[in-house]
Coordinates of C-alpha atoms and ligand atoms in Angstrom, one line a residue:
M1 CA 166.2 -8.8 36.5
T2 CA 162.7 -10.0 37.4
V3 CA 161.5 -12.5 34.8
E4 CA 157.8 -12.8 34.2
I5 CA 157.0 -16.1 32.6
K6 CA 153.9 -15.6 30.5
N7 CA 154.1 -18.5 28.3
K8 CA 155.0 -22.1 27.7
T9 CA 157.9 -24.1 26.3
Y10 CA 157.4 -24.9 22.6
L11 CA 158.6 -28.2 21.3
N12 CA 159.8 -29.5 18.0
F13 CA 157.2 -31.1 15.8
I14 CA 158.6 -34.2 14.2
N15 CA 156.6 -37.0 12.5
G16 CA 153.3 -35.7 13.9
E17 CA 154.5 -35.4 17.5
W18 CA 155.6 -32.5 19.7
K19 CA 159.0 -33.5 21.2
E20 CA 161.5 -31.9 23.5
S21 CA 165.0 -31.7 22.2
E22 CA 167.4 -34.4 23.4
S23 CA 169.9 -31.6 24.0
G24 CA 167.9 -30.6 27.1
D25 CA 168.6 -27.0 26.1
I26 CA 165.9 -24.4 25.7
Q27 CA 166.1 -20.7 24.8
A28 CA 163.9 -17.9 26.0
S29 CA 162.3 -15.7 23.4
L30 CA 162.1 -12.2 24.8
N31 CA 159.8 -9.3 24.1
P32 CA 161.8 -6.5 22.4
A33 CA 159.5 -3.9 23.8
A34 CA 160.0 -5.2 27.4
R35 CA 163.0 -7.5 27.6
D36 CA 162.1 -8.8 31.1
E37 CA 159.0 -10.5 29.5
I38 CA 159.6 -14.0 28.2
V39 CA 157.2 -14.8 25.4
G40 CA 158.0 -18.5 25.5
Y41 CA 160.9 -21.0 25.3
V42 CA 162.0 -22.9 22.3
Q43 CA 164.2 -25.9 21.8
M44 CA 167.9 -25.7 21.0
S45 CA 167.8 -28.8 18.9
T46 CA 170.6 -31.0 17.6
K47 CA 171.6 -32.0 14.1
E48 CA 170.2 -35.5 14.8
E49 CA 166.8 -34.0 15.4
A50 CA 167.0 -32.2 12.0
D51 CA 167.9 -35.6 10.5
K52 CA 164.9 -37.3 12.2
A53 CA 162.6 -34.6 10.8
V54 CA 164.0 -35.1 7.3
A55 CA 163.6 -38.9 7.6
A56 CA 159.9 -38.4 8.7
A57 CA 159.3 -36.0 5.8
K58 CA 160.9 -38.4 3.3
E59 CA 158.7 -41.3 4.5
A60 CA 155.5 -39.1 4.5
Q61 CA 156.2 -37.8 1.0
K62 CA 155.5 -41.2 -0.5
A63 CA 151.8 -41.1 0.3
W64 CA 151.4 -37.3 0.3
R65 CA 152.5 -37.0 -3.3
K66 CA 149.9 -39.6 -4.4
L67 CA 147.0 -37.5 -3.0
A68 CA 145.0 -35.5 -5.5
G69 CA 145.9 -31.8 -5.5
S70 CA 142.4 -31.0 -4.3
E71 CA 142.9 -33.4 -1.4
R72 CA 146.1 -31.7 -0.4
G73 CA 144.2 -28.4 -0.9
A74 CA 141.5 -29.5 1.5
F75 CA 144.1 -29.6 4.3
L76 CA 145.4 -26.1 3.5
Y77 CA 141.8 -24.8 3.5
K78 CA 141.4 -26.3 7.0
A79 CA 144.7 -24.8 8.2
A80 CA 143.5 -21.4 6.8
D81 CA 140.3 -21.5 8.8
I82 CA 142.1 -22.5 11.9
L83 CA 144.7 -19.7 11.5
E84 CA 141.9 -17.2 10.8
K85 CA 140.2 -18.2 14.1
K86 CA 143.4 -17.7 15.9
T87 CA 144.3 -14.4 14.4
N88 CA 144.1 -12.4 17.6
E89 CA 146.2 -14.9 19.6
I90 CA 148.8 -15.3 16.9
A91 CA 149.1 -11.6 16.1
E92 CA 149.5 -10.8 19.8
C93 CA 152.2 -13.4 20.1
M94 CA 154.0 -11.9 17.0
T95 CA 153.9 -8.4 18.5
R96 CA 155.2 -9.6 21.8
E97 CA 157.9 -11.7 20.2
M98 CA 159.3 -9.4 17.4
G99 CA 157.8 -6.0 18.1
K100 CA 155.7 -5.0 15.1
T101 CA 152.5 -3.3 16.0
L102 CA 149.3 -5.3 16.6
P103 CA 147.5 -4.0 13.5
E104 CA 150.5 -4.9 11.4
A105 CA 150.7 -8.3 13.0
K106 CA 147.0 -8.9 12.4
G107 CA 147.4 -7.8 8.8
E108 CA 150.3 -10.3 8.4
T109 CA 148.2 -13.1 9.9
A110 CA 145.4 -12.3 7.5
R111 CA 147.9 -12.5 4.7
G112 CA 148.9 -16.0 5.9
V113 CA 145.2 -17.0 5.7
A114 CA 144.9 -15.7 2.2
L115 CA 148.1 -17.4 1.1
L116 CA 146.9 -20.8 2.4
R117 CA 143.6 -20.3 0.5
Y118 CA 145.4 -19.2 -2.6
Y119 CA 147.6 -22.3 -2.7
A120 CA 144.8 -24.6 -1.6
G121 CA 143.1 -23.5 -4.9
E122 CA 146.2 -24.2 -6.8
G123 CA 145.6 -27.9 -6.1
M124 CA 142.8 -27.7 -8.7
R125 CA 144.9 -26.0 -11.4
K126 CA 146.9 -27.4 -14.3
V127 CA 150.4 -28.9 -13.7
G128 CA 151.4 -29.4 -17.3
D129 CA 151.0 -28.8 -21.0
V130 CA 150.3 -30.9 -24.0
I131 CA 153.0 -30.3 -26.7
P132 CA 152.5 -31.4 -30.3
S133 CA 155.0 -34.2 -31.1
T134 CA 156.6 -34.4 -34.5
D135 CA 155.4 -38.1 -34.4
S136 CA 151.7 -38.1 -35.3
Q137 CA 151.2 -41.3 -33.4
A138 CA 152.5 -40.0 -30.1
L139 CA 151.2 -38.0 -27.2
M140 CA 153.7 -35.6 -25.6
F141 CA 153.0 -33.6 -22.5
T142 CA 154.7 -32.2 -19.5
S143 CA 153.9 -32.9 -15.9
R144 CA 155.1 -31.1 -12.9
V145 CA 156.3 -33.4 -10.1
P146 CA 157.3 -32.5 -6.5
L147 CA 160.9 -32.1 -5.6
G148 CA 160.5 -34.4 -2.5
V149 CA 161.5 -33.0 0.9
V150 CA 161.9 -29.2 1.1
G151 CA 163.9 -27.5 3.8
V152 CA 162.4 -24.1 4.7
I153 CA 164.6 -21.6 6.5
T154 CA 163.0 -18.3 7.4
P155 CA 163.9 -14.9 9.0
W156 CA 162.2 -13.3 12.0
N157 CA 160.6 -10.2 10.3
F158 CA 157.5 -12.0 8.9
P159 CA 157.2 -15.0 11.2
V160 CA 153.8 -16.0 9.9
A161 CA 153.7 -14.9 6.2
I162 CA 157.1 -16.1 5.1
P163 CA 156.9 -19.6 6.5
I164 CA 153.4 -19.9 4.9
W165 CA 154.4 -18.5 1.6
K166 CA 157.1 -21.2 1.3
M167 CA 155.3 -24.1 3.0
A168 CA 151.9 -23.8 1.3
P169 CA 153.2 -24.0 -2.3
A170 CA 155.7 -26.7 -1.3
L171 CA 152.8 -28.8 0.2
I172 CA 150.2 -28.3 -2.5
Y173 CA 152.6 -29.5 -5.2
G174 CA 153.2 -32.7 -3.2
N175 CA 156.4 -32.0 -1.3
T176 CA 156.8 -32.5 2.5
V177 CA 158.6 -29.9 4.6
V178 CA 160.9 -29.3 7.5
L179 CA 160.7 -25.7 8.8
K180 CA 163.6 -24.1 10.6
P181 CA 162.3 -20.6 11.7
A182 CA 164.6 -17.8 13.0
Q183 CA 165.1 -18.3 16.7
E184 CA 164.0 -14.7 17.3
A185 CA 160.5 -15.5 16.2
A186 CA 160.2 -19.3 16.7
V187 CA 157.3 -19.1 19.2
T188 CA 155.1 -17.4 16.6
A189 CA 156.2 -20.0 14.0
A190 CA 155.3 -22.8 16.4
K191 CA 151.8 -21.4 16.6
V192 CA 151.6 -21.6 12.8
I193 CA 152.6 -25.2 12.9
E194 CA 149.9 -25.9 15.5
C195 CA 147.4 -24.8 12.8
F196 CA 148.8 -27.4 10.4
E197 CA 148.6 -30.0 13.2
E198 CA 145.0 -29.1 14.0
A199 CA 144.2 -29.3 10.3
G200 CA 145.0 -33.0 10.5
L201 CA 147.8 -33.2 8.0
P202 CA 149.3 -36.8 7.9
K203 CA 152.2 -37.3 10.2
G204 CA 155.6 -36.3 8.8
V205 CA 154.2 -34.0 6.1
V206 CA 155.0 -30.8 8.1
N207 CA 157.9 -30.9 10.5
F208 CA 159.4 -28.1 12.7
V209 CA 162.8 -28.0 14.3
T210 CA 164.1 -25.0 16.2
G211 CA 167.7 -24.2 17.1
S212 CA 170.6 -22.3 15.9
G213 CA 170.9 -21.6 12.2
S214 CA 174.4 -22.9 12.0
V215 CA 173.3 -26.2 13.4
I216 CA 169.7 -26.9 12.2
G217 CA 169.8 -24.6 9.1
Q218 CA 173.1 -26.1 8.0
A219 CA 171.9 -29.6 8.7
L220 CA 169.0 -29.1 6.4
T221 CA 171.1 -27.5 3.7
D222 CA 173.7 -30.3 3.8
H223 CA 171.3 -33.2 4.1
P224 CA 171.3 -35.5 1.1
D225 CA 167.6 -36.3 1.4
V226 CA 166.6 -32.6 1.3
N227 CA 165.8 -32.0 -2.3
G228 CA 165.1 -28.3 -2.2
I229 CA 166.0 -25.5 0.1
T230 CA 164.0 -22.3 0.2
F231 CA 165.6 -19.5 2.2
T232 CA 164.8 -15.9 3.1
G233 CA 167.3 -14.0 5.2
S234 CA 170.6 -12.2 5.0
N235 CA 173.0 -12.2 2.0
S236 CA 175.9 -13.7 4.0
V237 CA 173.9 -16.7 5.2
G238 CA 172.1 -17.1 1.9
K239 CA 175.3 -17.3 -0.1
G240 CA 176.6 -20.1 2.1
I241 CA 173.4 -22.0 1.7
G242 CA 173.4 -21.5 -2.1
Q243 CA 177.0 -22.8 -2.4
A244 CA 176.3 -25.8 -0.2
A245 CA 173.1 -26.7 -2.0
L246 CA 174.8 -26.3 -5.4
A247 CA 177.7 -28.5 -4.3
R248 CA 175.4 -31.4 -3.7
G249 CA 173.0 -30.7 -6.5
A250 CA 170.0 -29.6 -4.5
K251 CA 167.6 -27.0 -5.9
Y252 CA 167.7 -23.8 -3.9
Q253 CA 166.0 -20.5 -3.8
L254 CA 167.4 -17.5 -1.9
E255 CA 165.6 -14.2 -1.1
M256 CA 167.9 -11.8 0.6
G257 CA 168.5 -8.1 1.3
G258 CA 167.5 -4.8 -0.2
K259 CA 168.5 -1.2 -0.3
N260 CA 165.3 0.0 -1.8
P261 CA 165.1 3.5 -3.4
V262 CA 162.2 5.9 -3.8
I263 CA 162.6 8.6 -6.4
V264 CA 160.6 11.8 -5.9
A265 CA 160.3 13.7 -9.2
A266 CA 159.7 17.4 -9.3
D267 CA 156.2 16.8 -10.6
A268 CA 155.2 14.3 -7.9
D269 CA 152.2 14.6 -5.6
L270 CA 154.3 15.5 -2.6
D271 CA 151.6 14.6 0.0
L272 CA 151.4 11.2 -1.5
A273 CA 155.1 10.8 -1.7
V274 CA 155.7 11.8 1.9
E275 CA 152.9 9.5 3.2
A276 CA 154.3 6.6 1.2
T277 CA 157.9 7.2 2.1
I278 CA 157.0 7.2 5.8
S279 CA 155.0 4.1 5.5
G280 CA 157.6 2.3 3.3
A281 CA 160.6 3.3 5.5
F282 CA 159.2 3.1 9.0
R283 CA 156.4 0.5 9.2
S284 CA 157.6 -2.6 10.9
T285 CA 160.4 -0.4 12.2
G286 CA 162.1 -0.5 8.8
Q287 CA 162.6 -4.3 9.1
K288 CA 161.1 -5.3 5.8
C289 CA 163.3 -6.5 3.0
T290 CA 161.3 -4.1 0.8
A291 CA 161.6 -1.1 3.2
T292 CA 162.5 2.2 1.7
S293 CA 166.0 3.2 2.8
R294 CA 167.1 5.7 0.1
V295 CA 164.9 8.6 -0.9
I296 CA 166.2 10.4 -4.1
V297 CA 164.6 13.7 -4.6
E298 CA 164.8 16.2 -7.5
A299 CA 166.4 19.5 -6.4
E300 CA 163.3 21.6 -7.3
V301 CA 161.2 20.0 -4.6
F302 CA 163.9 18.8 -2.2
E303 CA 163.5 21.4 0.6
D304 CA 159.7 21.2 0.5
F305 CA 159.7 17.4 0.5
K306 CA 162.3 17.2 3.2
D307 CA 160.4 19.7 5.5
R308 CA 157.2 17.8 5.2
L309 CA 158.9 14.4 5.7
V310 CA 160.7 15.6 8.8
A311 CA 157.5 17.1 10.3
K312 CA 155.5 14.0 9.8
T313 CA 158.3 11.8 11.1
K314 CA 158.5 13.8 14.3
A315 CA 154.8 13.1 14.9
I316 CA 155.2 9.3 14.8
T317 CA 154.2 7.6 18.1
I318 CA 156.7 5.1 19.3
G319 CA 156.2 2.4 21.9
N320 CA 155.0 -1.1 22.7
G321 CA 153.1 -2.3 19.6
L322 CA 150.4 -3.8 21.7
K323 CA 149.2 -0.4 22.9
D324 CA 146.5 1.5 21.0
G325 CA 147.8 4.5 19.1
I326 CA 151.4 3.2 18.7
W327 CA 152.6 3.5 15.1
L328 CA 156.3 2.4 15.5
G329 CA 157.4 -0.5 17.6
P330 CA 160.9 -1.5 18.8
C331 CA 163.7 -3.1 16.8
A332 CA 163.2 -6.9 17.0
S333 CA 166.3 -7.6 19.1
E334 CA 169.2 -6.0 20.9
G335 CA 171.5 -7.1 18.1
Q336 CA 169.3 -5.5 15.5
M337 CA 169.1 -2.2 17.6
K338 CA 172.9 -2.1 17.9
T339 CA 173.3 -2.6 14.2
V340 CA 170.9 0.3 13.5
L341 CA 172.6 2.6 16.0
S342 CA 176.0 1.7 14.6
Y343 CA 174.9 2.7 11.1
I344 CA 173.6 6.0 12.5
E345 CA 177.0 6.6 13.9
I346 CA 178.6 5.7 10.6
G347 CA 176.3 8.1 8.8
K348 CA 177.4 11.0 11.1
Q349 CA 181.1 10.1 10.7
E350 CA 180.6 10.0 6.9
G351 CA 179.4 13.6 6.9
A352 CA 175.7 13.0 6.4
R353 CA 173.5 15.5 8.3
L354 CA 171.1 14.2 10.9
L355 CA 167.7 15.9 10.4
T356 CA 165.7 14.0 13.0
G357 CA 166.0 11.0 15.2
G358 CA 169.3 9.2 15.7
N359 CA 168.8 8.0 19.2
Q360 CA 167.8 5.0 21.3
L361 CA 164.9 5.9 23.5
T362 CA 165.7 5.2 27.1
S363 CA 163.3 7.4 29.1
E364 CA 160.5 6.0 31.3
G365 CA 158.4 3.6 29.4
Y366 CA 161.1 2.8 26.9
E367 CA 163.9 1.7 29.1
K368 CA 163.2 -2.0 28.8
G369 CA 162.9 -2.0 25.1
Y370 CA 165.0 -1.7 21.9
F371 CA 163.5 1.5 20.7
V372 CA 165.2 3.7 18.1
E373 CA 163.8 7.0 16.9
P374 CA 162.8 7.2 13.2
T375 CA 165.9 8.8 11.7
I376 CA 166.5 10.9 8.6
F377 CA 169.8 12.0 7.1
D378 CA 170.4 14.4 4.3
N379 CA 173.6 15.5 2.6
V380 CA 174.0 11.8 1.7
T381 CA 176.0 10.8 -1.3
S382 CA 175.6 7.5 -3.0
S383 CA 179.0 6.2 -2.1
M384 CA 178.3 6.4 1.7
K385 CA 177.8 3.2 3.6
I386 CA 174.4 4.4 4.8
A387 CA 173.4 4.7 1.1
Q388 CA 174.9 1.3 0.1
E389 CA 174.4 -1.2 2.9
E390 CA 171.2 -2.7 4.2
I391 CA 170.5 -1.2 7.7
F392 CA 167.2 -3.0 8.4
G393 CA 165.9 -0.3 10.7
P394 CA 164.0 3.0 10.7
V395 CA 166.6 5.1 8.8
I396 CA 166.2 7.1 5.7
A397 CA 169.1 8.5 3.6
L398 CA 167.9 11.6 1.6
I399 CA 169.8 12.2 -1.6
Q400 CA 169.3 15.3 -3.8
V401 CA 169.6 15.1 -7.6
N402 CA 169.4 17.5 -10.4
S403 CA 167.6 15.3 -12.9
L404 CA 165.6 12.1 -13.1
E405 CA 168.3 10.6 -15.1
D406 CA 170.8 11.1 -12.2
G407 CA 168.1 9.8 -9.9
L408 CA 167.8 6.6 -11.8
S409 CA 171.5 6.1 -12.0
I410 CA 171.9 6.6 -8.2
A411 CA 168.9 4.3 -7.6
N412 CA 170.7 1.6 -9.5
D413 CA 174.1 2.2 -7.9
V414 CA 173.8 -0.5 -5.3
Q415 CA 174.5 -4.2 -5.2
Y416 CA 170.8 -4.9 -4.4
G417 CA 167.7 -4.9 -6.6
L418 CA 164.7 -5.9 -4.6
S419 CA 162.1 -3.2 -4.8
A420 CA 161.9 0.5 -5.9
S421 CA 159.3 3.1 -6.4
I422 CA 158.9 6.5 -8.1
F423 CA 156.5 9.4 -7.5
T424 CA 155.7 11.3 -10.7
R425 CA 152.8 12.4 -12.8
N426 CA 154.7 12.1 -16.0
I427 CA 154.1 9.0 -18.1
S428 CA 157.6 9.2 -19.8
S429 CA 159.3 9.3 -16.4
M430 CA 157.2 6.3 -15.3
L431 CA 158.1 4.4 -18.4
S432 CA 161.9 5.2 -18.1
F433 CA 161.7 4.0 -14.5
I434 CA 159.9 0.8 -15.4
E435 CA 162.5 0.1 -18.2
E436 CA 165.7 1.1 -16.4
M437 CA 165.2 0.3 -12.8
E438 CA 167.1 -2.8 -11.8
A439 CA 164.7 -4.3 -9.3
G440 CA 162.4 -7.3 -9.1
L441 CA 159.5 -5.1 -7.9
V442 CA 158.9 -1.6 -9.3
R443 CA 156.0 0.5 -8.0
I444 CA 154.7 3.7 -9.4
N445 CA 153.2 6.3 -7.0
A446 CA 153.2 3.7 -4.3
E447 CA 155.6 2.8 -1.5
S448 CA 158.5 0.4 -2.1
A449 CA 157.2 -2.1 0.4
G450 CA 154.0 -3.9 -0.7
V451 CA 153.8 -7.4 -2.0
E452 CA 150.7 -9.1 -3.4
L453 CA 150.6 -12.8 -2.8
Q454 CA 149.2 -13.7 -6.3
A455 CA 152.1 -11.9 -8.1
P456 CA 155.7 -13.1 -8.4
F457 CA 158.1 -11.7 -5.8
G458 CA 161.9 -11.6 -5.7
G459 CA 164.9 -9.5 -6.5
M460 CA 167.5 -8.8 -9.1
K461 CA 171.3 -8.6 -8.6
Q462 CA 172.4 -9.6 -5.0
S463 CA 168.9 -9.6 -3.6
S464 CA 168.0 -13.1 -4.7
S465 CA 169.1 -16.2 -6.5
H466 CA 167.0 -14.9 -9.4
S467 CA 164.1 -17.3 -8.7
R468 CA 160.7 -15.9 -7.7
E469 CA 158.3 -16.8 -5.0
Q470 CA 154.5 -16.5 -4.6
G471 CA 151.8 -16.4 -7.2
E472 CA 152.2 -18.9 -10.1
A473 CA 156.0 -18.4 -9.9
A474 CA 156.1 -20.6 -6.8
K475 CA 155.3 -23.6 -9.0
E476 CA 158.7 -23.1 -10.8
F477 CA 160.6 -23.7 -7.6
F478 CA 158.6 -26.3 -5.9
T479 CA 158.2 -28.7 -8.8
S480 CA 160.4 -30.3 -11.5
I481 CA 159.1 -30.6 -15.1
K482 CA 158.9 -34.1 -16.5
T483 CA 158.4 -34.4 -20.2
V484 CA 156.4 -37.4 -21.2
F485 CA 156.3 -39.1 -24.6
V486 CA 153.7 -41.8 -25.1
K487 CA 153.7 -43.9 -28.3
Ligands
LIG501 P1 169.6 -14.4 8.8 O1 170.5 -14.1 9.9 O2 170.3 -14.7 7.5 O3 168.7 -15.7 9.2 C1 167.8 -16.2 8.4 C2 167.6 -17.7 8.8 O4 168.8 -18.4 8.5 C3 167.3 -17.9 10.3 O5 166.4 -18.9 10.4 C4 168.7 -18.3 10.7 O6 168.7 -19.0 11.9 C5 169.2 -19.1 9.6 N1 170.6 -19.4 9.5 C6 171.6 -18.7 10.1 N2 172.8 -19.3 9.9 C7 172.6 -20.3 9.0 C8 173.4 -21.3 8.4 N3 174.7 -21.3 8.5 N4 172.8 -22.2 7.6 C9 171.5 -22.2 7.4 N5 170.6 -21.4 8.0 C10 171.2 -20.4 8.8 O7 168.6 -13.3 8.5 P2 167.6 -12.5 9.6 O8 168.5 -11.6 10.4 O9 166.7 -13.5 10.3 O10 166.7 -11.7 8.6 C11 167.0 -10.4 8.2 C12 167.5 -10.5 6.7 O11 166.5 -11.2 5.9 C13 167.7 -9.2 6.1 O12 168.8 -9.1 5.3 C14 166.5 -9.0 5.1 O13 166.6 -8.2 4.0 C15 166.3 -10.4 4.7 N6 164.9 -10.6 4.3 C16 164.7 -10.8 3.0 C17 163.4 -10.9 2.5 C18 163.2 -11.1 1.1 S1 161.8 -11.8 0.6 N7 164.1 -10.8 0.2 C19 162.3 -11.0 3.4 C20 162.6 -10.8 4.8 C21 163.9 -10.6 5.2 P3 168.8 -18.3 13.4 O14 168.5 -16.9 13.2 O15 167.8 -18.9 14.2 O16 170.2 -18.5 13.8

């Protein structure tokens, strides 16, 4: 295999310095659209390096917490400006590293900028309440204080937005952080850290250690000086992190998987429902935690909806996301592609009918990448694995129902509860859906994917630890309430 080295070796960032791992090991990050292209190398660090990063964060927190919120905010505003200037460079790196198309990568980077500015502004907002005491001579109030050191463990699917939506609120409320990004997208994450470095944050406030999750992620989770762990990723890893954090009394927050339904009512605007289903299911190659994976359609419009959905899906352009006109990029890694293909096999064996897609693309132009056709099954029943388990790829399970009531009950018939949407013109149907849908994010006449940074985000059931991220909700996790009584 000819290896084209296009980029450099990225280091850990500990106590304000870029450092090689003492392990001497590095790992290549490969382009999933062209696996002979190396995007960069990242460190395979040791537990001791995670420990050093935690020690630096602990020391730095003493002064960082004493700054005024607006002073901490000023650093975030600077980081936002730097990230904004580097949008093209960082978005291109993201596309090359994890495959999402360039316009999507630019959109995500712009979201990172907006998140930084939003939390910079939070530095000027209130962090407590005055509560009337029963003692007329006393002043009673609450103050929100930082947790201390926060361990940030992130997945590869939003390598800019997720680290920022965790680090920015952690920092503004006076915590210091150690970021352990997913190895699959650690080069892009390193570029985010460069923005914080250029913004001049004091040394040790932001630290970055790459390496395997079971070494570095576990080290942060178990470290007695890490006061909070914020994690986004799979349920299996998340549950282990939650148990370990609970066992040593650390605060934790887990955002995990989804199996997000869309309900299409007989009175829906079908053009809108088809557009939104395609966007929700196939953008980012279905690798969003909020991606649509089950589409539950009332019998009256099932055939019409299905035909339109399949026709539009067949017109999707697939390829390297850096190229103009490409709508769907590759799966982010070989492992992810294999998982998707294995679920497609399972779907066939379970008796679902393949309407379109179902194959890896291997012809000229695709042979070096992890491309899977956008895939739609019908004849799906709710008990099938493809209707129950998170696939995290471009696969839709179409389920036909005779009433909206049945649709809602199937929509709720999974262990997950992250996001859900309904297409209907009927206000009663909307209200029943809002009332009965067991999901942290419910959307009406809009795709299941779509998160606004100023609103709380998180799941019900097995999708999260029931905490919420973003918007004002972030304050709940990244601070502790201190009740103060002054006589
Ligand atoms: P995971 O395999 O769970 O990895 C997430 C992070 O945890 C990575 O940084 C990983 O490191 C690390 N990790 C692995 N083992 C660990 C351990 N024993 N202790 C501590 N950390 C460990 O998930 P993924 O494949 O990157 O992401 C896909 C999953 O994320 C999907 O299930 C998706 O639904 C979920 N997700 C959820 C959301 C929200 S907001 N709910 C958003 C995006 C994605 P390495 O990978 O480097 O080993």
